[in-house]
Coordinates of C-alpha atoms and ligand atoms in Angstrom, one line a residue:
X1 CA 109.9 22.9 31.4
X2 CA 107.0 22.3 34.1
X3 CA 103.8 22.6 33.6
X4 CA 103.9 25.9 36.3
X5 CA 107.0 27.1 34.1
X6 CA 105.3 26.9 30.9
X7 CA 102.2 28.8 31.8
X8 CA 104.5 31.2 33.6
X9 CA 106.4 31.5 30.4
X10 CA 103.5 33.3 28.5
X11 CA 103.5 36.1 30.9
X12 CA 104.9 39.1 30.3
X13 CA 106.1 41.4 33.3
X14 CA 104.4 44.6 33.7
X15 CA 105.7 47.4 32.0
X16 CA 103.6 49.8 34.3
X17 CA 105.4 49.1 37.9
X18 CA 104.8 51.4 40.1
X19 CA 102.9 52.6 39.7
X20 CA 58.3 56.9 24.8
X21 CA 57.8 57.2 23.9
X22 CA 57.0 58.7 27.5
X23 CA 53.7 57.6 29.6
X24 CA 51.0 59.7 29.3
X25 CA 48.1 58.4 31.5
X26 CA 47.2 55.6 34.4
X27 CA 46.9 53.2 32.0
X28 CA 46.2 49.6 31.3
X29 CA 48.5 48.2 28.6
X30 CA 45.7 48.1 25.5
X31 CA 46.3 51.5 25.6
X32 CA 49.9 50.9 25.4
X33 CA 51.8 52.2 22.3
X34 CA 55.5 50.8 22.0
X35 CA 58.3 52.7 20.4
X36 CA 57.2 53.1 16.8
X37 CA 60.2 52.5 14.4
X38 CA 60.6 56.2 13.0
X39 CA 58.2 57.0 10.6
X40 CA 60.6 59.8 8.7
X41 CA 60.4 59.7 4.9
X42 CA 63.4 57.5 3.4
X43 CA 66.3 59.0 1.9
X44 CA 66.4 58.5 -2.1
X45 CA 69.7 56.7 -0.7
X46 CA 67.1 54.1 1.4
X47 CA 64.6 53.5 -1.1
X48 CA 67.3 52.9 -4.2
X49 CA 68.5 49.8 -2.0
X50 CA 64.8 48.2 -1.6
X51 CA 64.3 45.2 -4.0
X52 CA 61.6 44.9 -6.3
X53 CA 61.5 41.4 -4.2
X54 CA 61.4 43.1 -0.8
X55 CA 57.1 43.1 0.9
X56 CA 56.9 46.8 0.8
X57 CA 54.8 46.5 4.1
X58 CA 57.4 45.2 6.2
X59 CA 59.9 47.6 5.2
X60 CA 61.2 49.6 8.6
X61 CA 62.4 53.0 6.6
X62 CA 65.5 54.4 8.2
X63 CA 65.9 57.7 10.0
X64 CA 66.9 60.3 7.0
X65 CA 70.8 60.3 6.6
X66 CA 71.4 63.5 7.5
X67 CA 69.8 62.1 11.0
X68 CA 72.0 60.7 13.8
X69 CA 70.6 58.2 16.3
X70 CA 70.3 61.5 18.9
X71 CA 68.7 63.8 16.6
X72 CA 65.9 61.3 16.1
X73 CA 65.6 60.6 19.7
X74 CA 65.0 64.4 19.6
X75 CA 62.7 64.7 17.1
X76 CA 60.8 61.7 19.0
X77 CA 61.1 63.4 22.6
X78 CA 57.6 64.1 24.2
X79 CA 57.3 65.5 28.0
X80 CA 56.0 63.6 31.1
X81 CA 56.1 64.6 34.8
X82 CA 58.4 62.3 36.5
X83 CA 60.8 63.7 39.1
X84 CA 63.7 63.0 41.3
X85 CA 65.8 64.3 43.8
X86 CA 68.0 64.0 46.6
X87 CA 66.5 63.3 50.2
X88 CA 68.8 61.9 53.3
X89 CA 68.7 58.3 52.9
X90 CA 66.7 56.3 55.4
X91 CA 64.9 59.7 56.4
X92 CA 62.7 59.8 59.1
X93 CA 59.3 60.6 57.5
X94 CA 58.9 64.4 58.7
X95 CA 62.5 65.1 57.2
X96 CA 61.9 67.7 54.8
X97 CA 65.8 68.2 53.4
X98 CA 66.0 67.5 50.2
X99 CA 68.5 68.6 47.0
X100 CA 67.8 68.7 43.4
X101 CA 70.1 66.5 41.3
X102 CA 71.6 69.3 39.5
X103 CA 73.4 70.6 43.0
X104 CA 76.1 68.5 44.1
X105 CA 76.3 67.4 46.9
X106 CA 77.2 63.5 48.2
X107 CA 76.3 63.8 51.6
X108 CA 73.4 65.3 54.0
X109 CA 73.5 67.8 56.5
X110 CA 73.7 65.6 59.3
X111 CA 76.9 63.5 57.4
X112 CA 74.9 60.8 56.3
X113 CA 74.5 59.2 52.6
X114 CA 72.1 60.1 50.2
X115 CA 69.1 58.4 48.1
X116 CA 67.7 59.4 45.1
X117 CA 63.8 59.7 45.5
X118 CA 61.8 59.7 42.9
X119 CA 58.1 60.7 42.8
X120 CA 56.5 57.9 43.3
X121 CA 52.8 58.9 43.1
X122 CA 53.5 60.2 39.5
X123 CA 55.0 56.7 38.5
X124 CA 52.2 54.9 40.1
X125 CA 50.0 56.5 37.6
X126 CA 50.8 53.5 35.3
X127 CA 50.0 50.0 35.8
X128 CA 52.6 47.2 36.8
X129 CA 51.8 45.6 33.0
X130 CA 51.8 49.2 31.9
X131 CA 55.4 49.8 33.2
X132 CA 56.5 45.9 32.0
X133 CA 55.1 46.4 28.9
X134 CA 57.2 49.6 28.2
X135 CA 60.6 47.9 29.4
X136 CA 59.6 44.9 27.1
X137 CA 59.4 47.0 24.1
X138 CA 63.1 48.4 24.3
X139 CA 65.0 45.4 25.0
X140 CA 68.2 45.1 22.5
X141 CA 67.1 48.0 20.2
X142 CA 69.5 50.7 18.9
X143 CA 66.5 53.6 19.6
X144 CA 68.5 56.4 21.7
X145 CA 68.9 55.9 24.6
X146 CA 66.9 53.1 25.6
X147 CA 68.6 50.6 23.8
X148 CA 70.6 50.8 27.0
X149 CA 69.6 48.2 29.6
X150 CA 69.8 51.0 31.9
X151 CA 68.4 54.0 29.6
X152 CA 65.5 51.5 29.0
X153 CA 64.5 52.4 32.7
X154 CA 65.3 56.1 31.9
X155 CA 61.8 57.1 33.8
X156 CA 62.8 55.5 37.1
X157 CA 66.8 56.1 36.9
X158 CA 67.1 59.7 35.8
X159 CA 64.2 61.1 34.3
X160 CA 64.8 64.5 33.7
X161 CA 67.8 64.5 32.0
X162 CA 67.9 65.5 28.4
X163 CA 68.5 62.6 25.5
X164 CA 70.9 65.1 24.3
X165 CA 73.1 64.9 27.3
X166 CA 73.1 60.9 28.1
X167 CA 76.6 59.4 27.8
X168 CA 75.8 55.4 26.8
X169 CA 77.0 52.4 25.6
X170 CA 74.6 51.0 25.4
X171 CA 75.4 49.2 28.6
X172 CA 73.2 46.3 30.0
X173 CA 71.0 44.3 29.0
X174 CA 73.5 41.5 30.0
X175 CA 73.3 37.7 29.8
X176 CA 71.5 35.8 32.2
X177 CA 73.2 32.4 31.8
X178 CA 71.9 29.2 32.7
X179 CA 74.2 27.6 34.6
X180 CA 72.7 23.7 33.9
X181 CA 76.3 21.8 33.9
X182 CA 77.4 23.6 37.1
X183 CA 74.2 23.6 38.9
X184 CA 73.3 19.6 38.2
X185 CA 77.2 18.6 38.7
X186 CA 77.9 20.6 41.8
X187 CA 75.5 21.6 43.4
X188 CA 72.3 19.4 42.6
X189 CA 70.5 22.4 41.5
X190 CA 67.8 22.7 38.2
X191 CA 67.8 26.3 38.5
X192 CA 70.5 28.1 39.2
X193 CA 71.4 31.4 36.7
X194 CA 74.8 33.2 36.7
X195 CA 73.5 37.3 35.7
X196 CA 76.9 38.2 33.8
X197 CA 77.4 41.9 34.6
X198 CA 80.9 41.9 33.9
X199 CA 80.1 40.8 30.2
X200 CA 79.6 44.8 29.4
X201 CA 81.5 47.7 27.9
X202 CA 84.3 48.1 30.2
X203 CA 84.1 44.2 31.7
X204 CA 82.1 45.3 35.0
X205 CA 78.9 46.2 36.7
X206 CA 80.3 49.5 37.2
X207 CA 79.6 50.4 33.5
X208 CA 75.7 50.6 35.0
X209 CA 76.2 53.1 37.3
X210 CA 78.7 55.0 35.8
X211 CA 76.5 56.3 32.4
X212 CA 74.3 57.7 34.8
X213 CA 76.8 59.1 36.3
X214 CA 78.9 60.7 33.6
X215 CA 75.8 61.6 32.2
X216 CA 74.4 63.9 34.6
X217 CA 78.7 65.1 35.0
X218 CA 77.6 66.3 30.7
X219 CA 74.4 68.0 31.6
X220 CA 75.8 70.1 34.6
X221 CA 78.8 71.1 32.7
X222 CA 76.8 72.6 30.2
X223 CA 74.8 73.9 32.9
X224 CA 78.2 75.4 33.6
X225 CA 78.6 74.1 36.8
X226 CA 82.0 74.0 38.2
X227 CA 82.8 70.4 37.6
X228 CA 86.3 70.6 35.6
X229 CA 87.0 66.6 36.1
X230 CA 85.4 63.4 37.8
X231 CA 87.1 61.2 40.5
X232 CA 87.1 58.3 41.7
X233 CA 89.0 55.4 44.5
X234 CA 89.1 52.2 43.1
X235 CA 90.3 48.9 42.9
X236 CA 90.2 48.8 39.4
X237 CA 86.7 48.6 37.8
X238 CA 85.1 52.1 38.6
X239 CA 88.1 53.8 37.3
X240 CA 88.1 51.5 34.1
X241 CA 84.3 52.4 33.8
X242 CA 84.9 56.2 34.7
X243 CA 87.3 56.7 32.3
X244 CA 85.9 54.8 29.5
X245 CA 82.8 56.9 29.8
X246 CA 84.3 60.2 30.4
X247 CA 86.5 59.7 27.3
X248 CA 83.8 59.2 25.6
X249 CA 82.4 62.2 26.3
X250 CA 85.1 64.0 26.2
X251 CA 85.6 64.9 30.1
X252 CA 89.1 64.4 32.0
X253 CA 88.6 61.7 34.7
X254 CA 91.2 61.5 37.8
X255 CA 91.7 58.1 39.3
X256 CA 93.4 57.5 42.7
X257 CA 94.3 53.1 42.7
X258 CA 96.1 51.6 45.5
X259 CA 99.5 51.0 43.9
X260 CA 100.5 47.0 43.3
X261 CA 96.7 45.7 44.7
X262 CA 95.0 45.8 41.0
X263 CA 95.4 43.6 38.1
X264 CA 96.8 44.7 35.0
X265 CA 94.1 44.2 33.0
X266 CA 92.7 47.0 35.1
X267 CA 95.4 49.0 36.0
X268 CA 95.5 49.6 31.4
X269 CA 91.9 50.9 31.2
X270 CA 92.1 54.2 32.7
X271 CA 95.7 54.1 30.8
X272 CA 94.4 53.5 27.5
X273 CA 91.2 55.9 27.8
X274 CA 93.7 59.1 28.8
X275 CA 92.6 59.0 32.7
X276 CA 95.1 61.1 34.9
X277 CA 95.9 58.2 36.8
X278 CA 97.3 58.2 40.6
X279 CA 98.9 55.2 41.6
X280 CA 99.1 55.8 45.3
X281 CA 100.7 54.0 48.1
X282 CA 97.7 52.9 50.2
X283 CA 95.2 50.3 50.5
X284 CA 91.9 51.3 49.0
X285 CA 90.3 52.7 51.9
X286 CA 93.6 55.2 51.8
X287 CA 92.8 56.0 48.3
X288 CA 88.5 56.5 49.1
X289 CA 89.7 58.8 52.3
X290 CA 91.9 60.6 49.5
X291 CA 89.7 61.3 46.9
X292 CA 86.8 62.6 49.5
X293 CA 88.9 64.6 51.1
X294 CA 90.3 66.2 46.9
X295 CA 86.9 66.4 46.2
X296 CA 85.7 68.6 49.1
X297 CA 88.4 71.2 48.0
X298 CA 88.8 70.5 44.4
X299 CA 85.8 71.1 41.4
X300 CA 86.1 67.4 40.9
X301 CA 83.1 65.3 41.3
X302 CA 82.9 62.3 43.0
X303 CA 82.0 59.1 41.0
X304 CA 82.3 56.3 43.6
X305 CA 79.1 55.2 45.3
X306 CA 79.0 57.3 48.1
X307 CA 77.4 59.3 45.3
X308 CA 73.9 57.9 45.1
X309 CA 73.4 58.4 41.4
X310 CA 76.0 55.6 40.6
X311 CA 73.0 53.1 42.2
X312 CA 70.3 54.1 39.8
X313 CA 72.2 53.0 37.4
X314 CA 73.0 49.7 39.1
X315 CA 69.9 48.9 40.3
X316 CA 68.5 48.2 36.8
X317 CA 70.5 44.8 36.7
X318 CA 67.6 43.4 39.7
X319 CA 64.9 45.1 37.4
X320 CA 66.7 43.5 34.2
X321 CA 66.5 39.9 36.2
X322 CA 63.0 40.4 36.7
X323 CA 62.5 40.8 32.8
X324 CA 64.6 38.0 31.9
X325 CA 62.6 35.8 33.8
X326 CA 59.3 37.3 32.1
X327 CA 58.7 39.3 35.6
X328 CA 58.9 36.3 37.6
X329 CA 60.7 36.4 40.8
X330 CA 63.9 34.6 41.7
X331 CA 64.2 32.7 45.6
X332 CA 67.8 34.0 45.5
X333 CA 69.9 36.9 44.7
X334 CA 73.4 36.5 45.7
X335 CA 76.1 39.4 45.1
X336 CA 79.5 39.9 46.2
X337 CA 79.7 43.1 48.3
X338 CA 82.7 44.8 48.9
X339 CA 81.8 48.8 49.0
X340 CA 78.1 47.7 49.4
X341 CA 76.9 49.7 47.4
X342 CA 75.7 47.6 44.7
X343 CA 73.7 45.1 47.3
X344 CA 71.5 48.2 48.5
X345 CA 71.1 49.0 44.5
X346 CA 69.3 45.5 43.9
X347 CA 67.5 45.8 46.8
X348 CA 66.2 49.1 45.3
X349 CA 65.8 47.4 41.8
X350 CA 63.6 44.6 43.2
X351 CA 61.9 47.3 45.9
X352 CA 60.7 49.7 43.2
X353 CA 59.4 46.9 40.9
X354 CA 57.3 45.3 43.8
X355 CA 56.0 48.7 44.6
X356 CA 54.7 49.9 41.3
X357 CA 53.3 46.5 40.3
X358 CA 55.4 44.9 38.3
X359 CA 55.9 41.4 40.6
X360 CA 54.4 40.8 44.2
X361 CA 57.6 40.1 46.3
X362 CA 60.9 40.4 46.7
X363 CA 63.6 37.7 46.3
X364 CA 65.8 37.0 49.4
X365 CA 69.6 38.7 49.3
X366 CA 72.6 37.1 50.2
X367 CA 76.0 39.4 50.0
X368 CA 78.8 37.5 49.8
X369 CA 82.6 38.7 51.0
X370 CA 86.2 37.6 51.4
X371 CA 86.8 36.5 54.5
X372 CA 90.0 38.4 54.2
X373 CA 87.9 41.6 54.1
X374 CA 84.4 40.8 55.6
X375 CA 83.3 43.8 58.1
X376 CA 79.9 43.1 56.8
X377 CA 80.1 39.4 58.0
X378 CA 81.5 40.5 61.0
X379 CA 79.0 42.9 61.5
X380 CA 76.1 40.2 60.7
X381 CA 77.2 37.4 62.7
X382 CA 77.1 40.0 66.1
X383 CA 73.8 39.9 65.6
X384 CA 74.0 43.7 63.7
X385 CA 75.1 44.8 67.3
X386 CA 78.4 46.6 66.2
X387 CA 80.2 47.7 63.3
X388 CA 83.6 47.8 62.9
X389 CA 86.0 48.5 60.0
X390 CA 88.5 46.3 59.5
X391 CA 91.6 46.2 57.8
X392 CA 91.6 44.4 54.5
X393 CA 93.9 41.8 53.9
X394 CA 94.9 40.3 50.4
X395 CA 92.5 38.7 48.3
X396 CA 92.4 36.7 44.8
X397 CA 88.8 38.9 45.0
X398 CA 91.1 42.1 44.3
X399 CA 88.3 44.3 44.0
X400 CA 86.6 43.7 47.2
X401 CA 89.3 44.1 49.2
X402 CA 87.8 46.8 51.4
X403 CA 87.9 47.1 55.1
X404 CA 85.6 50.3 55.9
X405 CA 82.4 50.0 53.0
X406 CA 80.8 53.5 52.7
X407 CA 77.3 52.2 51.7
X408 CA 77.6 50.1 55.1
X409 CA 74.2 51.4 55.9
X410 CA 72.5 51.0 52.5
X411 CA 74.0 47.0 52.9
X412 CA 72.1 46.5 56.6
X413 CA 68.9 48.2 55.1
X414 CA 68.7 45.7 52.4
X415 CA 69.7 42.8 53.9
X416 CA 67.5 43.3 56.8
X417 CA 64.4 44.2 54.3
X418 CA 64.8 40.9 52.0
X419 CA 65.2 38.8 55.0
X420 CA 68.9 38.3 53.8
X421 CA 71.8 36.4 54.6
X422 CA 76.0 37.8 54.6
X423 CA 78.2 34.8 53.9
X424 CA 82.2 34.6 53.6
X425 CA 84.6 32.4 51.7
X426 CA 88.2 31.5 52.6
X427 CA 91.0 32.1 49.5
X428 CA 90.8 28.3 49.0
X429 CA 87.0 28.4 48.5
X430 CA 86.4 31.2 46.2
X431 CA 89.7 30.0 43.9
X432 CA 88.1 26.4 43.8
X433 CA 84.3 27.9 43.6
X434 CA 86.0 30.0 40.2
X435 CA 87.9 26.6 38.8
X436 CA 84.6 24.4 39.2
X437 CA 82.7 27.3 37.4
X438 CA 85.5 27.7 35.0
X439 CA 85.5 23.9 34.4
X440 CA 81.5 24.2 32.8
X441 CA 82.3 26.3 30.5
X442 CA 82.5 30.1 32.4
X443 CA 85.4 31.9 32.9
X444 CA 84.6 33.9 36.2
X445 CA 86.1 36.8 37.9
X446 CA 87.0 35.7 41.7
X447 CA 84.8 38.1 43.4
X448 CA 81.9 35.6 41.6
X449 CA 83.6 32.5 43.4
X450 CA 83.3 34.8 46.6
X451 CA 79.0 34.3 45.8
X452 CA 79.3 31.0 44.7
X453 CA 81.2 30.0 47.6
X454 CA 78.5 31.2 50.0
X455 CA 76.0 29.5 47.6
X456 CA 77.8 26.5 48.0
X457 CA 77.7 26.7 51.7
X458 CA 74.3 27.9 51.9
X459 CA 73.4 24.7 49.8
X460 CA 75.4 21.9 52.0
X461 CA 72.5 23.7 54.9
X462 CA 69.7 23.1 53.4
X463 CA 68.9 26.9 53.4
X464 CA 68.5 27.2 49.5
X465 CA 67.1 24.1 48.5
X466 CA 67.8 22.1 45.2
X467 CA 64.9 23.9 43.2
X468 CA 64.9 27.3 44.7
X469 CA 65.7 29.9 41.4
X470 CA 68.8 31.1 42.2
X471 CA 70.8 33.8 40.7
X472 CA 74.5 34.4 41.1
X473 CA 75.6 37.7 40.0
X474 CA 78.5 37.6 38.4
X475 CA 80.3 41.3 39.0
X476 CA 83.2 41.7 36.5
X477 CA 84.4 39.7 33.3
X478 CA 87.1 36.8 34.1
X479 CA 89.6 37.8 31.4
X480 CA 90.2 41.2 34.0
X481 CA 92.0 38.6 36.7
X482 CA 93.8 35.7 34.4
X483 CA 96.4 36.1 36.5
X484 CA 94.6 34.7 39.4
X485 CA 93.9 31.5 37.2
X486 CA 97.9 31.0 36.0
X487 CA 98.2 31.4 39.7
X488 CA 95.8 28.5 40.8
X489 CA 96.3 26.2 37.8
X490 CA 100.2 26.8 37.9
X491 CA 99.6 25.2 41.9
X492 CA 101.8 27.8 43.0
X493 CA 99.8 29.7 45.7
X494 CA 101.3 29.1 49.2
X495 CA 99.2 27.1 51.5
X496 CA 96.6 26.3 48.8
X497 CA 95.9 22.7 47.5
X498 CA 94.5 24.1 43.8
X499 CA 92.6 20.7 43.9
X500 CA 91.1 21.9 40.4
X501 CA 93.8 22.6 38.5
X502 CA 94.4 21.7 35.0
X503 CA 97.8 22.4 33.9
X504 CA 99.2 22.0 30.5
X505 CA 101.5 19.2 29.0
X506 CA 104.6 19.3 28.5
X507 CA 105.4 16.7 25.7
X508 CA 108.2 16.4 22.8
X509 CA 107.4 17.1 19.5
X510 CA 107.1 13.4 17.9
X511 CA 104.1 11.5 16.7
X512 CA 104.5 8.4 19.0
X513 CA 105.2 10.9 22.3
X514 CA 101.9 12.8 21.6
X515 CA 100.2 9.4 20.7
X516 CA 100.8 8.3 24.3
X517 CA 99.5 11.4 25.9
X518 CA 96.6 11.2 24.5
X519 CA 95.8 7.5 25.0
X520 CA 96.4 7.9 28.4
X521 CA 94.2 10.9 28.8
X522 CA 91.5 9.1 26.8
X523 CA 91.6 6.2 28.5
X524 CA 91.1 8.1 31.8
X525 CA 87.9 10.2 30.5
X526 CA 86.7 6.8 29.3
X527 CA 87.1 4.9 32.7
X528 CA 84.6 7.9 33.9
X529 CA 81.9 7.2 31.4
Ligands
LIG1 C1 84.2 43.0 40.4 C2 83.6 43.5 41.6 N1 82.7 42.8 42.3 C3 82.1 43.2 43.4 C4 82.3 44.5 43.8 C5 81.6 44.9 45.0 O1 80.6 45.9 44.8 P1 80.2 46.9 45.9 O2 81.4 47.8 46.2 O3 79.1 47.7 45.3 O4 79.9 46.2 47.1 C6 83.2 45.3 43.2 C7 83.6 46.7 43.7 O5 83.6 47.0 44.8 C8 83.8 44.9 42.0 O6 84.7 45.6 41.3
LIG2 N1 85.3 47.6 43.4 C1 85.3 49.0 43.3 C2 85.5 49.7 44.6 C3 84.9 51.1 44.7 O1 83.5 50.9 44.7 P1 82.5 52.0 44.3 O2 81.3 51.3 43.8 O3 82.2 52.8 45.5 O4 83.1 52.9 43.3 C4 86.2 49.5 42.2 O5 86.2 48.8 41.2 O6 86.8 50.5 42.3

């Protein structure tokens, strides 16, 4: 059998065809307390399992057992005056129209996208080490809800909504991996991180967003607000995340996917999580012009990122980065756009933690996109003189195939405030950018050899040097898009060289066949040494 045949082989053919502790003053971190581990009395169940060996000072007592993780977070709740709301986004100052979270609403009068706004004046009350120090005490605890990498930030994501009502994962709080083989090997680089995003409850960013979003969906529907279901467009990842979230809480999600353009590993999310799932025959833009238009008529609420909550959420990954580095500040943040709204969420991330203190600048942005759906290149390289939507043509980067971007605006605003960059890669590039990656030991989604590619390229000019801290953000987990890969090391996509395949063997079952294999394989690895 060939070595294409036998990787083929292992496929099967889709079944689915068609188818605070709160702050309380402005305050210098000596007065900071951290979250205290509950001080409830153990249960007789808790202290019956302490040793007589255990130091009875270190001992952490549990929550009583009649507790759950939310009741404590309840019995812990204390009030602070942090706000946010709805203003038009990229307002002129005097604009005075604004909407409380709790209406909805996606758009402003005029037509234009959203922002959420929070009070600022009330947040600067607190010191940058005030605010770090707070973010620092949460990270990887099970404390509801800000054990969440996002629900860690609860004060400048959403901070009026209830404990009670938050629908988590406890998402977040994602790797930042140092990519040392790949950045030495290819690119002559010290410092170059890959921020995994897509290593996360449902295998993307989206996750981020989407708890904010489906938890503010909870809190209006006991409000009893007439949302009966949330909806979405997607090319595969914000239905996965929508549905996975609203199962969890128990509300029906609708999801409109362009039939035949996502992979399978996607198209089975919203499947498995009991989504009412739409498999339409349009690109994506035909399913995003669908679901606006359902959702204008329909009590269904909108959970793509025209609707600005989604980017609260989202932006936490830039403040997250900050963290990682113990607040220092990256020369690069490069991340594949395709609806742009996530690019205009880091910029907001980095933005808000400059602001209130936490660092002193900004890294620069680079958004990355297939050249076979690139309006925002298009857009960049005329000098921002003219948009124009495009029609998106196939890509390995499935879930940036997107030829009209709604948060077009948000994308120009941040790239034009972080002094950034737009770059493009060819199919060839981003499939061999993904291989090369793969080959040190990741396993990358496509839409991450999209932002490697343009790191690549903006290597080979000189414009990111050889030390410059770089960090590539890597969007969704690779084992969504395996397909892509049996594609490229099979060497059977049309008009592509696959120069970094690595097929299998084929070999006979006998000691002295597999011998010579492997001699001849060793004794090329050693002739490289
Ligand atoms: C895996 C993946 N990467 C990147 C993107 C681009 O993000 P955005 O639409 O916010 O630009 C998307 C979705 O569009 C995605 O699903
Ligand atoms: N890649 C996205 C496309 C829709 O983007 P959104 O952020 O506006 O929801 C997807 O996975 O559907």
């Amino acid at each position: 059998m060939a070595a294409s045949s036998l990787l083929r082989s292992s496929f099967i053919s889709s079944p689915f065809q068609p188818q605070l502790q709160q702050p309380t003053s402005k305050i210098h971190p000596t007065h900071f307390t951290p979250i205290k581990a509950t001080t409830s009395s153990p249960s007789s169940d808790q202290s019956s399992s302490a040793t007589a060996a255990s130091p009875p000072q270190s001992i952490k007592h549990r929550r009583p057992t009649n507790e759950n993780i939310r009741d404590e977070a309840r019995r812990n709740s204390s009030s602070h005056n942090f706000s946010a709301k709805y203003v038009p986004f990229n307002a002129d100052s005097n604009s005075k129209e604004f909407y409380s979270l709790d209406e909805i609403v996606y758009r402003s009068r005029s037509g234009g996208l959203l922002d959420v706004q929070h009070d600022m004046d009330a947040l600067k009350k607190f010191d940058g080490e005030y605010w770090r120090a707070l973010f620092d005490s949460r990270v990887g605890k099970t404390t509801w809800p800000y054990g969440s990498g996002v629900w860690s930030k609860k004060e400048w994501v959403l901070p009026e909504i209830d404990g009670d009502d938050i629908v988590s994962a406890f998402e977040g709080n994602s790797n930042l991996f140092w990519a040392e083989r790949y950045g030495k090997q290819f690119l002559g680089m010290n410092d170059l991180w890959v921020k995994h995003c897509g290593i996360s409850h449902t295998g993307s960013f989206k996750d981020l967003g989407m708890t904010v979003l489906v938890s503010q969906v909870n809190r209006l529907r006991k409000m009893n607000r007439p949302v009966v279901g949330v909806g979405c467009a997607s090319t595969g990842d914000t239905s996965a995340a929508l549905s996975a979230y609203c199962a969890s809480a128990g509300i029906p999600s609708i999801v409109f996917l362009p039939a035949n353009r996502i992979s399978m590993a996607q198209l089975v999310q919203p499947i498995a999580n009991g989504a009412f799932v739409l498999s339409i025959d349009t690109d994506f833009d035909g399913c995003m012009q669908l679901i606006r238009e359902v959702t204008a008529e329909l009590p269904i609420y909108l959970a793509n990122s025209l609707n600005s909550l989604r980017l609260e959420g989202q932006k936490t990954a830039a403040i997250e980065i900050l963290q990682q580095f113990d607040w220092e500040v990256p020369d690069w943040v490069i991340v594949p756009g395709g609806n742009l709204g996530n690019i205009y969420a880091f910029y907001k991330g980095f933005h808000m933690c400059k602001e209130l203190g936490l660092v002193d600048r900004m890294p620069r942005l680079v958004c990355a996109q297939a050249a076979n759906a690139n309006p925002l290149y298009l857009y960049y390289k005329s000098g921002w003189k003219e948009f124009k939507p495009v029609k998106a043509n196939t890509t390995f980067a499935s879930a940036i195939q997107i030829g009209d971007p709604v948060s077009i605006d948000r994308a120009v605003f941040a790239l034009r405030n972080s002094n950034g960059i737009v770059e493009e890669a060819t199919e060839e590039e981003l499939m061999d950018a993904m291989a090369q990656a793969d080959s040190t030991g990741m396993f990358i989604c496509p839409h991450t050899g999209v932002a490697l590619s343009a790191l690549i390229k903006l290597r080979n000019s000189g414009v990111i040097g050889p030390t410059d801290r770089t960090v590539v953000v890597s969007t969704a987990h690779g084992l969504k898009f395996t397909q892509s890969k049996v594609d490229y090391h099979s060497k059977e996509i049309k008009d592509m060289a696959c120069r970094f395949a690595n097929p299998p063997v084929q070999v006979k079952a006998d000691f002295g066949s597999v011998m010579d294999v492997l001699k001849k394989y060793l004794l090329s690895k050693d002739s490289k040494c």
